[in-house]
DNA sequence: GCGGTATATGTTAGCGCTGAGATCGGAACG
DNA sequence: CGTTCCGATCTCAGCGCTAACATATACCGC
């Protein structure tokens, strides 16, 4: 019953409230016999601890604040899935906010998450407003910054080097004999990681004495539709390209669809390369060549790391969850 | 600073704590001049209300508990997106739990959400344990049951009739001249809505004096991969089928991929029909024939309805967000 | 048998906020 | 001019829990 409180349980078990509290939180020494009595009383009353009271009294809650840029991009639900997996079997609950890639929105959401005195905050990337940084510094919560490891984190970073992934893409395509490489991307003013991969790609090509021979960008978020249309624009403009690196798998799958519809042989006439390693890419008639980022793992590892200790360590930590080239059959 | 409290603000603004509280919550009459002074003090101190204290004192919080069966199926992140959209510009925060289609897990998560005294609970479907129902009845929260409207809800149901969607599928295929219709599905012991669509499909065929001529089910959750392989099994067993209704778009897109790879003409030799209206289906070389369910809308409407009033109405309410046939080019 | 050390429990004072009711000036009214 | 009423504010007692400290009992070695 909603209305049973610690006091009720204490009375029924004939102990003090504090003892009940200690049984519940497994804190301090409790006689086996007492514990049994208390647990029985809890059971009998259907007692549910009031977390708000607990949070107030201890000035810390079992909430993990999660700030995601978007839920439309399948990547973030997968990270969230990892977070949930890491939180399973704990008493922590995630409270999530969606920033729409807007740093001011992130700041507002951060403020309202911190109002719950969460145990930790999980956010994305390294870009935050000055005020956000200050809030995170003042609040004594653990902070994880996910996806990216190409900068110095506040507390913990978990992710992969997108720059390296870009370099790896270039090297892979070059090693496969492609020389006239193009790029099809989306608007990355909000998506810094896509920009990092692009930089890595260019760098990798440069190492081989090459550079992009064509590029085409869609002015909006990534999607299969955008990928299809943007590749169409690219090949229309420059037919001499022999391979295309896409900003991610969504775009690449769209590109593949264009090739199918337009009768462009893949990879004979045009090779395609994505990023993320989404399931959909692997179900195409020819599995997409891509790089697998481990989104689920990123979420889970972040949670595990954060729960490991309530205190930040002296030095920021970086955890590289790595990536793997998926050779596929499109490049 | 983290540490500013109502008392600090009150002192600075030279009013009582309660007045500050009323300014913040926009409750009760406040002189313009006082309000200005209080807001200035809040600003100056960077005051953030402690939600835990507020929740404790008012025994109700600005939390909306959200229970989703899964995050792997893109449908639920989209509902969540709708929920977020509905919550934007309010002070409410969603706290989410993932049940993995397990009613006992749902019950556990429900208990831990209710421990926060949420303003409302959003959950999926009509199946809950006895204990879950009791908790929801005792807690005086609003409750929304999403996705489905084919049963009587506890408080509010928002979704579409999956049975009708199944019937509509049958009628559409029949009206297109298909007579030898097969079914490719996934394991629906957990996914009652897929089962309802199936029932509707059979019912619709029966109305036309037909019945399924073949069916094949994958023993696991839906996925493109499962759809591809399961369609392969179906056509292998019975080559006379002229149209296949899939349990959803993921499965149908997989089926399309099989047809591409195996050189089966779509829809000439085999028509395909999905359910959900996912973007990926519309980017195929031939847009998938399917039914658009309005997931985003379901989430948003549910939130709007719940926030409309803090009290349940006497009679349970059902909100039909409808569905539309997407003719596509595969059937 | 005494201090010392554990183990097990009780007592007390809040945590920061809100709700109910009390208070208090001034406008409206007969 | 006294009464009523209303807008604007204050006072005060908790909400249900936890932290810190106090207490009590048992056991130990010397």
mmCIF file with all atom_site columns, C-alpha atoms in Angstrom, chain A residues 124-265:
data_model
loop_
_atom_site.group_PDB
_atom_site.id
_atom_site.type_symbol
_atom_site.label_atom_id
_atom_site.label_alt_id
_atom_site.label_comp_id
_atom_site.label_asym_id
_atom_site.label_entity_id
_atom_site.label_seq_id
_atom_site.pdbx_PDB_ins_code
_atom_site.Cartn_x
_atom_site.Cartn_y
_atom_site.Cartn_z
_atom_site.occupancy
_atom_site.B_iso_or_equiv
_atom_site.pdbx_formal_charge
_atom_site.auth_seq_id
_atom_site.auth_comp_id
_atom_site.auth_asym_id
_atom_site.auth_atom_id
_atom_site.pdbx_PDB_model_num
ATOM 1   C CA . UNK A 1 124 ? 27.347 12.741 -25.270 1.00 0.00 ? 124 UNK A CA 1
ATOM 2   C CA . UNK A 1 125 ? 30.435 14.285 -26.744 1.00 0.00 ? 125 UNK A CA 1
ATOM 3   C CA . UNK A 1 126 ? 32.688 16.921 -25.316 1.00 0.00 ? 126 UNK A CA 1
ATOM 4   C CA . UNK A 1 127 ? 30.889 20.045 -26.342 1.00 0.00 ? 127 UNK A CA 1
ATOM 5   C CA . UNK A 1 128 ? 29.006 21.721 -23.527 1.00 0.00 ? 128 UNK A CA 1
ATOM 6   C CA . UNK A 1 129 ? 28.201 25.278 -22.642 1.00 0.00 ? 129 UNK A CA 1
ATOM 7   C CA . UNK A 1 130 ? 30.319 27.071 -20.090 1.00 0.00 ? 130 UNK A CA 1
ATOM 8   C CA . UNK A 1 131 ? 27.405 26.992 -17.675 1.00 0.00 ? 131 UNK A CA 1
ATOM 9   C CA . UNK A 1 132 ? 26.947 23.257 -18.157 1.00 0.00 ? 132 UNK A CA 1
ATOM 10  C CA . UNK A 1 133 ? 30.569 22.659 -17.315 1.00 0.00 ? 133 UNK A CA 1
ATOM 11  C CA . UNK A 1 134 ? 30.252 24.772 -14.209 1.00 0.00 ? 134 UNK A CA 1
ATOM 12  C CA . UNK A 1 135 ? 27.174 22.902 -13.045 1.00 0.00 ? 135 UNK A CA 1
ATOM 13  C CA . UNK A 1 136 ? 28.881 19.582 -13.594 1.00 0.00 ? 136 UNK A CA 1
ATOM 14  C CA . UNK A 1 137 ? 31.920 20.786 -11.729 1.00 0.00 ? 137 UNK A CA 1
ATOM 15  C CA . UNK A 1 138 ? 29.913 22.031 -8.755  1.00 0.00 ? 138 UNK A CA 1
ATOM 16  C CA . UNK A 1 139 ? 27.668 19.039 -8.468  1.00 0.00 ? 139 UNK A CA 1
ATOM 17  C CA . UNK A 1 140 ? 29.663 16.232 -7.044  1.00 0.00 ? 140 UNK A CA 1
ATOM 18  C CA . UNK A 1 141 ? 28.347 13.656 -9.482  1.00 0.00 ? 141 UNK A CA 1
ATOM 19  C CA . UNK A 1 142 ? 30.233 11.284 -11.692 1.00 0.00 ? 142 UNK A CA 1
ATOM 20  C CA . UNK A 1 143 ? 30.106 12.298 -15.338 1.00 0.00 ? 143 UNK A CA 1
ATOM 21  C CA . UNK A 1 144 ? 30.509 10.120 -18.406 1.00 0.00 ? 144 UNK A CA 1
ATOM 22  C CA . UNK A 1 145 ? 30.870 11.590 -21.870 1.00 0.00 ? 145 UNK A CA 1
ATOM 23  C CA . UNK A 1 146 ? 30.023 8.999  -24.469 1.00 0.00 ? 146 UNK A CA 1
ATOM 24  C CA . UNK A 1 147 ? 30.757 8.082  -28.086 1.00 0.00 ? 147 UNK A CA 1
ATOM 25  C CA . UNK A 1 148 ? 33.931 9.995  -28.605 1.00 0.00 ? 148 UNK A CA 1
ATOM 26  C CA . UNK A 1 149 ? 37.419 9.800  -27.134 1.00 0.00 ? 149 UNK A CA 1
ATOM 27  C CA . UNK A 1 150 ? 39.188 12.390 -29.229 1.00 0.00 ? 150 UNK A CA 1
ATOM 28  C CA . UNK A 1 151 ? 39.389 14.982 -26.450 1.00 0.00 ? 151 UNK A CA 1
ATOM 29  C CA . UNK A 1 152 ? 40.019 15.293 -22.729 1.00 0.00 ? 152 UNK A CA 1
ATOM 30  C CA . UNK A 1 153 ? 36.901 14.367 -20.729 1.00 0.00 ? 153 UNK A CA 1
ATOM 31  C CA . UNK A 1 154 ? 35.591 15.946 -17.527 1.00 0.00 ? 154 UNK A CA 1
ATOM 32  C CA . UNK A 1 155 ? 35.616 12.634 -15.696 1.00 0.00 ? 155 UNK A CA 1
ATOM 33  C CA . UNK A 1 156 ? 35.237 9.556  -17.892 1.00 0.00 ? 156 UNK A CA 1
ATOM 34  C CA . UNK A 1 157 ? 34.980 9.210  -21.656 1.00 0.00 ? 157 UNK A CA 1
ATOM 35  C CA . UNK A 1 158 ? 33.755 5.994  -23.226 1.00 0.00 ? 158 UNK A CA 1
ATOM 36  C CA . UNK A 1 159 ? 33.728 5.507  -26.951 1.00 0.00 ? 159 UNK A CA 1
ATOM 37  C CA . UNK A 1 160 ? 35.949 5.213  -29.942 1.00 0.00 ? 160 UNK A CA 1
ATOM 38  C CA . UNK A 1 161 ? 38.243 7.453  -31.899 1.00 0.00 ? 161 UNK A CA 1
ATOM 39  C CA . UNK A 1 162 ? 36.194 8.677  -34.812 1.00 0.00 ? 162 UNK A CA 1
ATOM 40  C CA . UNK A 1 163 ? 39.258 10.199 -36.364 1.00 0.00 ? 163 UNK A CA 1
ATOM 41  C CA . UNK A 1 164 ? 40.949 6.805  -36.371 1.00 0.00 ? 164 UNK A CA 1
ATOM 42  C CA . UNK A 1 165 ? 37.824 5.237  -37.797 1.00 0.00 ? 165 UNK A CA 1
ATOM 43  C CA . UNK A 1 166 ? 38.019 7.721  -40.651 1.00 0.00 ? 166 UNK A CA 1
ATOM 44  C CA . UNK A 1 167 ? 41.669 6.898  -41.236 1.00 0.00 ? 167 UNK A CA 1
ATOM 45  C CA . UNK A 1 168 ? 40.863 3.193  -41.182 1.00 0.00 ? 168 UNK A CA 1
ATOM 46  C CA . UNK A 1 169 ? 38.171 3.728  -43.786 1.00 0.00 ? 169 UNK A CA 1
ATOM 47  C CA . UNK A 1 170 ? 40.620 5.448  -46.097 1.00 0.00 ? 170 UNK A CA 1
ATOM 48  C CA . UNK A 1 171 ? 43.260 2.777  -45.656 1.00 0.00 ? 171 UNK A CA 1
ATOM 49  C CA . UNK A 1 172 ? 40.787 0.003  -46.255 1.00 0.00 ? 172 UNK A CA 1
ATOM 50  C CA . UNK A 1 173 ? 39.484 1.504  -49.477 1.00 0.00 ? 173 UNK A CA 1
ATOM 51  C CA . UNK A 1 174 ? 42.993 2.233  -50.697 1.00 0.00 ? 174 UNK A CA 1
ATOM 52  C CA . UNK A 1 175 ? 44.152 -1.285 -49.886 1.00 0.00 ? 175 UNK A CA 1
ATOM 53  C CA . UNK A 1 176 ? 41.271 -2.590 -51.943 1.00 0.00 ? 176 UNK A CA 1
ATOM 54  C CA . UNK A 1 177 ? 42.601 -0.726 -54.933 1.00 0.00 ? 177 UNK A CA 1
ATOM 55  C CA . UNK A 1 178 ? 40.203 2.203  -55.038 1.00 0.00 ? 178 UNK A CA 1
ATOM 56  C CA . UNK A 1 179 ? 41.765 5.498  -56.031 1.00 0.00 ? 179 UNK A CA 1
ATOM 57  C CA . UNK A 1 180 ? 38.934 7.782  -57.080 1.00 0.00 ? 180 UNK A CA 1
ATOM 58  C CA . UNK A 1 181 ? 37.155 8.084  -53.765 1.00 0.00 ? 181 UNK A CA 1
ATOM 59  C CA . UNK A 1 182 ? 34.152 10.276 -53.051 1.00 0.00 ? 182 UNK A CA 1
ATOM 60  C CA . UNK A 1 183 ? 32.283 11.242 -49.912 1.00 0.00 ? 183 UNK A CA 1
ATOM 61  C CA . UNK A 1 184 ? 28.567 11.457 -49.220 1.00 0.00 ? 184 UNK A CA 1
ATOM 62  C CA . UNK A 1 185 ? 27.593 12.987 -45.922 1.00 0.00 ? 185 UNK A CA 1
ATOM 63  C CA . UNK A 1 186 ? 24.999 14.809 -43.923 1.00 0.00 ? 186 UNK A CA 1
ATOM 64  C CA . UNK A 1 187 ? 24.992 18.076 -42.057 1.00 0.00 ? 187 UNK A CA 1
ATOM 65  C CA . UNK A 1 188 ? 27.544 17.772 -39.318 1.00 0.00 ? 188 UNK A CA 1
ATOM 66  C CA . UNK A 1 189 ? 27.378 21.136 -37.643 1.00 0.00 ? 189 UNK A CA 1
ATOM 67  C CA . UNK A 1 190 ? 25.568 19.224 -34.925 1.00 0.00 ? 190 UNK A CA 1
ATOM 68  C CA . UNK A 1 191 ? 27.324 15.902 -35.421 1.00 0.00 ? 191 UNK A CA 1
ATOM 69  C CA . UNK A 1 192 ? 30.917 16.577 -34.553 1.00 0.00 ? 192 UNK A CA 1
ATOM 70  C CA . UNK A 1 193 ? 31.803 12.906 -34.736 1.00 0.00 ? 193 UNK A CA 1
ATOM 71  C CA . UNK A 1 194 ? 30.853 12.685 -38.396 1.00 0.00 ? 194 UNK A CA 1
ATOM 72  C CA . UNK A 1 195 ? 33.164 15.630 -38.967 1.00 0.00 ? 195 UNK A CA 1
ATOM 73  C CA . UNK A 1 196 ? 35.967 13.850 -37.135 1.00 0.00 ? 196 UNK A CA 1
ATOM 74  C CA . UNK A 1 197 ? 35.527 10.787 -39.306 1.00 0.00 ? 197 UNK A CA 1
ATOM 75  C CA . UNK A 1 198 ? 35.633 12.989 -42.358 1.00 0.00 ? 198 UNK A CA 1
ATOM 76  C CA . UNK A 1 199 ? 38.874 14.548 -41.181 1.00 0.00 ? 199 UNK A CA 1
ATOM 77  C CA . UNK A 1 200 ? 40.317 11.107 -40.540 1.00 0.00 ? 200 UNK A CA 1
ATOM 78  C CA . UNK A 1 201 ? 39.227 9.996  -43.987 1.00 0.00 ? 201 UNK A CA 1
ATOM 79  C CA . UNK A 1 202 ? 41.001 12.899 -45.640 1.00 0.00 ? 202 UNK A CA 1
ATOM 80  C CA . UNK A 1 203 ? 44.075 12.323 -43.526 1.00 0.00 ? 203 UNK A CA 1
ATOM 81  C CA . UNK A 1 204 ? 44.147 8.640  -44.435 1.00 0.00 ? 204 UNK A CA 1
ATOM 82  C CA . UNK A 1 205 ? 43.850 9.422  -48.118 1.00 0.00 ? 205 UNK A CA 1
ATOM 83  C CA . UNK A 1 206 ? 46.599 11.964 -47.862 1.00 0.00 ? 206 UNK A CA 1
ATOM 84  C CA . UNK A 1 207 ? 48.905 9.345  -46.352 1.00 0.00 ? 207 UNK A CA 1
ATOM 85  C CA . UNK A 1 208 ? 48.416 7.426  -49.603 1.00 0.00 ? 208 UNK A CA 1
ATOM 86  C CA . UNK A 1 209 ? 48.994 10.505 -51.687 1.00 0.00 ? 209 UNK A CA 1
ATOM 87  C CA . UNK A 1 210 ? 45.322 10.780 -52.552 1.00 0.00 ? 210 UNK A CA 1
ATOM 88  C CA . UNK A 1 211 ? 42.445 13.102 -51.810 1.00 0.00 ? 211 UNK A CA 1
ATOM 89  C CA . UNK A 1 212 ? 38.681 13.047 -52.245 1.00 0.00 ? 212 UNK A CA 1
ATOM 90  C CA . UNK A 1 213 ? 37.709 13.436 -55.879 1.00 0.00 ? 213 UNK A CA 1
ATOM 91  C CA . UNK A 1 214 ? 34.111 14.379 -55.168 1.00 0.00 ? 214 UNK A CA 1
ATOM 92  C CA . UNK A 1 215 ? 31.894 15.088 -52.237 1.00 0.00 ? 215 UNK A CA 1
ATOM 93  C CA . UNK A 1 216 ? 28.275 15.859 -51.712 1.00 0.00 ? 216 UNK A CA 1
ATOM 94  C CA . UNK A 1 217 ? 26.528 16.786 -48.524 1.00 0.00 ? 217 UNK A CA 1
ATOM 95  C CA . UNK A 1 218 ? 22.925 16.676 -47.545 1.00 0.00 ? 218 UNK A CA 1
ATOM 96  C CA . UNK A 1 219 ? 21.821 19.681 -45.569 1.00 0.00 ? 219 UNK A CA 1
ATOM 97  C CA . UNK A 1 220 ? 20.018 17.934 -42.727 1.00 0.00 ? 220 UNK A CA 1
ATOM 98  C CA . UNK A 1 221 ? 20.292 14.913 -40.479 1.00 0.00 ? 221 UNK A CA 1
ATOM 99  C CA . UNK A 1 222 ? 21.324 11.560 -41.837 1.00 0.00 ? 222 UNK A CA 1
ATOM 100 C CA . UNK A 1 223 ? 18.710 9.160  -43.152 1.00 0.00 ? 223 UNK A CA 1
ATOM 101 C CA . UNK A 1 224 ? 18.389 6.449  -45.745 1.00 0.00 ? 224 UNK A CA 1
ATOM 102 C CA . UNK A 1 225 ? 16.370 8.787  -47.885 1.00 0.00 ? 225 UNK A CA 1
ATOM 103 C CA . UNK A 1 226 ? 19.027 11.481 -47.682 1.00 0.00 ? 226 UNK A CA 1
ATOM 104 C CA . UNK A 1 227 ? 21.686 8.904  -48.536 1.00 0.00 ? 227 UNK A CA 1
ATOM 105 C CA . UNK A 1 228 ? 19.846 7.761  -51.610 1.00 0.00 ? 228 UNK A CA 1
ATOM 106 C CA . UNK A 1 229 ? 19.253 11.214 -52.984 1.00 0.00 ? 229 UNK A CA 1
ATOM 107 C CA . UNK A 1 230 ? 22.657 12.550 -52.088 1.00 0.00 ? 230 UNK A CA 1
ATOM 108 C CA . UNK A 1 231 ? 24.483 9.690  -53.765 1.00 0.00 ? 231 UNK A CA 1
ATOM 109 C CA . UNK A 1 232 ? 22.305 10.267 -56.808 1.00 0.00 ? 232 UNK A CA 1
ATOM 110 C CA . UNK A 1 233 ? 23.483 13.881 -56.862 1.00 0.00 ? 233 UNK A CA 1
ATOM 111 C CA . UNK A 1 234 ? 27.086 12.812 -56.503 1.00 0.00 ? 234 UNK A CA 1
ATOM 112 C CA . UNK A 1 235 ? 27.166 10.323 -59.370 1.00 0.00 ? 235 UNK A CA 1
ATOM 113 C CA . UNK A 1 236 ? 25.225 12.697 -61.534 1.00 0.00 ? 236 UNK A CA 1
ATOM 114 C CA . UNK A 1 237 ? 27.911 15.310 -61.075 1.00 0.00 ? 237 UNK A CA 1
ATOM 115 C CA . UNK A 1 238 ? 30.969 13.126 -61.354 1.00 0.00 ? 238 UNK A CA 1
ATOM 116 C CA . UNK A 1 239 ? 30.699 9.688  -62.879 1.00 0.00 ? 239 UNK A CA 1
ATOM 117 C CA . UNK A 1 240 ? 34.362 8.829  -62.489 1.00 0.00 ? 240 UNK A CA 1
ATOM 118 C CA . UNK A 1 241 ? 34.222 8.008  -58.783 1.00 0.00 ? 241 UNK A CA 1
ATOM 119 C CA . UNK A 1 242 ? 34.963 4.352  -58.041 1.00 0.00 ? 242 UNK A CA 1
ATOM 120 C CA . UNK A 1 243 ? 34.186 4.270  -54.322 1.00 0.00 ? 243 UNK A CA 1
ATOM 121 C CA . UNK A 1 244 ? 32.108 6.330  -51.896 1.00 0.00 ? 244 UNK A CA 1
ATOM 122 C CA . UNK A 1 245 ? 32.590 6.664  -48.194 1.00 0.00 ? 245 UNK A CA 1
ATOM 123 C CA . UNK A 1 246 ? 29.373 7.638  -46.447 1.00 0.00 ? 246 UNK A CA 1
ATOM 124 C CA . UNK A 1 247 ? 29.018 9.547  -43.217 1.00 0.00 ? 247 UNK A CA 1
ATOM 125 C CA . UNK A 1 248 ? 27.222 6.544  -41.742 1.00 0.00 ? 248 UNK A CA 1
ATOM 126 C CA . UNK A 1 249 ? 25.291 3.377  -42.493 1.00 0.00 ? 249 UNK A CA 1
ATOM 127 C CA . UNK A 1 250 ? 21.923 5.056  -42.876 1.00 0.00 ? 250 UNK A CA 1
ATOM 128 C CA . UNK A 1 251 ? 23.316 7.162  -45.646 1.00 0.00 ? 251 UNK A CA 1
ATOM 129 C CA . UNK A 1 252 ? 25.156 4.182  -47.141 1.00 0.00 ? 252 UNK A CA 1
ATOM 130 C CA . UNK A 1 253 ? 22.084 1.966  -47.184 1.00 0.00 ? 253 UNK A CA 1
ATOM 131 C CA . UNK A 1 254 ? 20.241 4.745  -48.948 1.00 0.00 ? 254 UNK A CA 1
ATOM 132 C CA . UNK A 1 255 ? 23.119 4.922  -51.413 1.00 0.00 ? 255 UNK A CA 1
ATOM 133 C CA . UNK A 1 256 ? 22.872 1.218  -52.013 1.00 0.00 ? 256 UNK A CA 1
ATOM 134 C CA . UNK A 1 257 ? 19.190 1.626  -52.769 1.00 0.00 ? 257 UNK A CA 1
ATOM 135 C CA . UNK A 1 258 ? 19.995 4.232  -55.348 1.00 0.00 ? 258 UNK A CA 1
ATOM 136 C CA . UNK A 1 259 ? 22.468 1.890  -57.002 1.00 0.00 ? 259 UNK A CA 1
ATOM 137 C CA . UNK A 1 260 ? 19.871 -0.851 -57.079 1.00 0.00 ? 260 UNK A CA 1
ATOM 138 C CA . UNK A 1 261 ? 17.282 1.398  -58.615 1.00 0.00 ? 261 UNK A CA 1
ATOM 139 C CA . UNK A 1 262 ? 19.692 3.012  -61.070 1.00 0.00 ? 262 UNK A CA 1
ATOM 140 C CA . UNK A 1 263 ? 21.349 -0.244 -62.075 1.00 0.00 ? 263 UNK A CA 1
ATOM 141 C CA . UNK A 1 264 ? 24.800 0.725  -60.818 1.00 0.00 ? 264 UNK A CA 1
ATOM 142 C CA . UNK A 1 265 ? 26.855 -2.415 -60.131 1.00 0.00 ? 265 UNK A CA 1
#
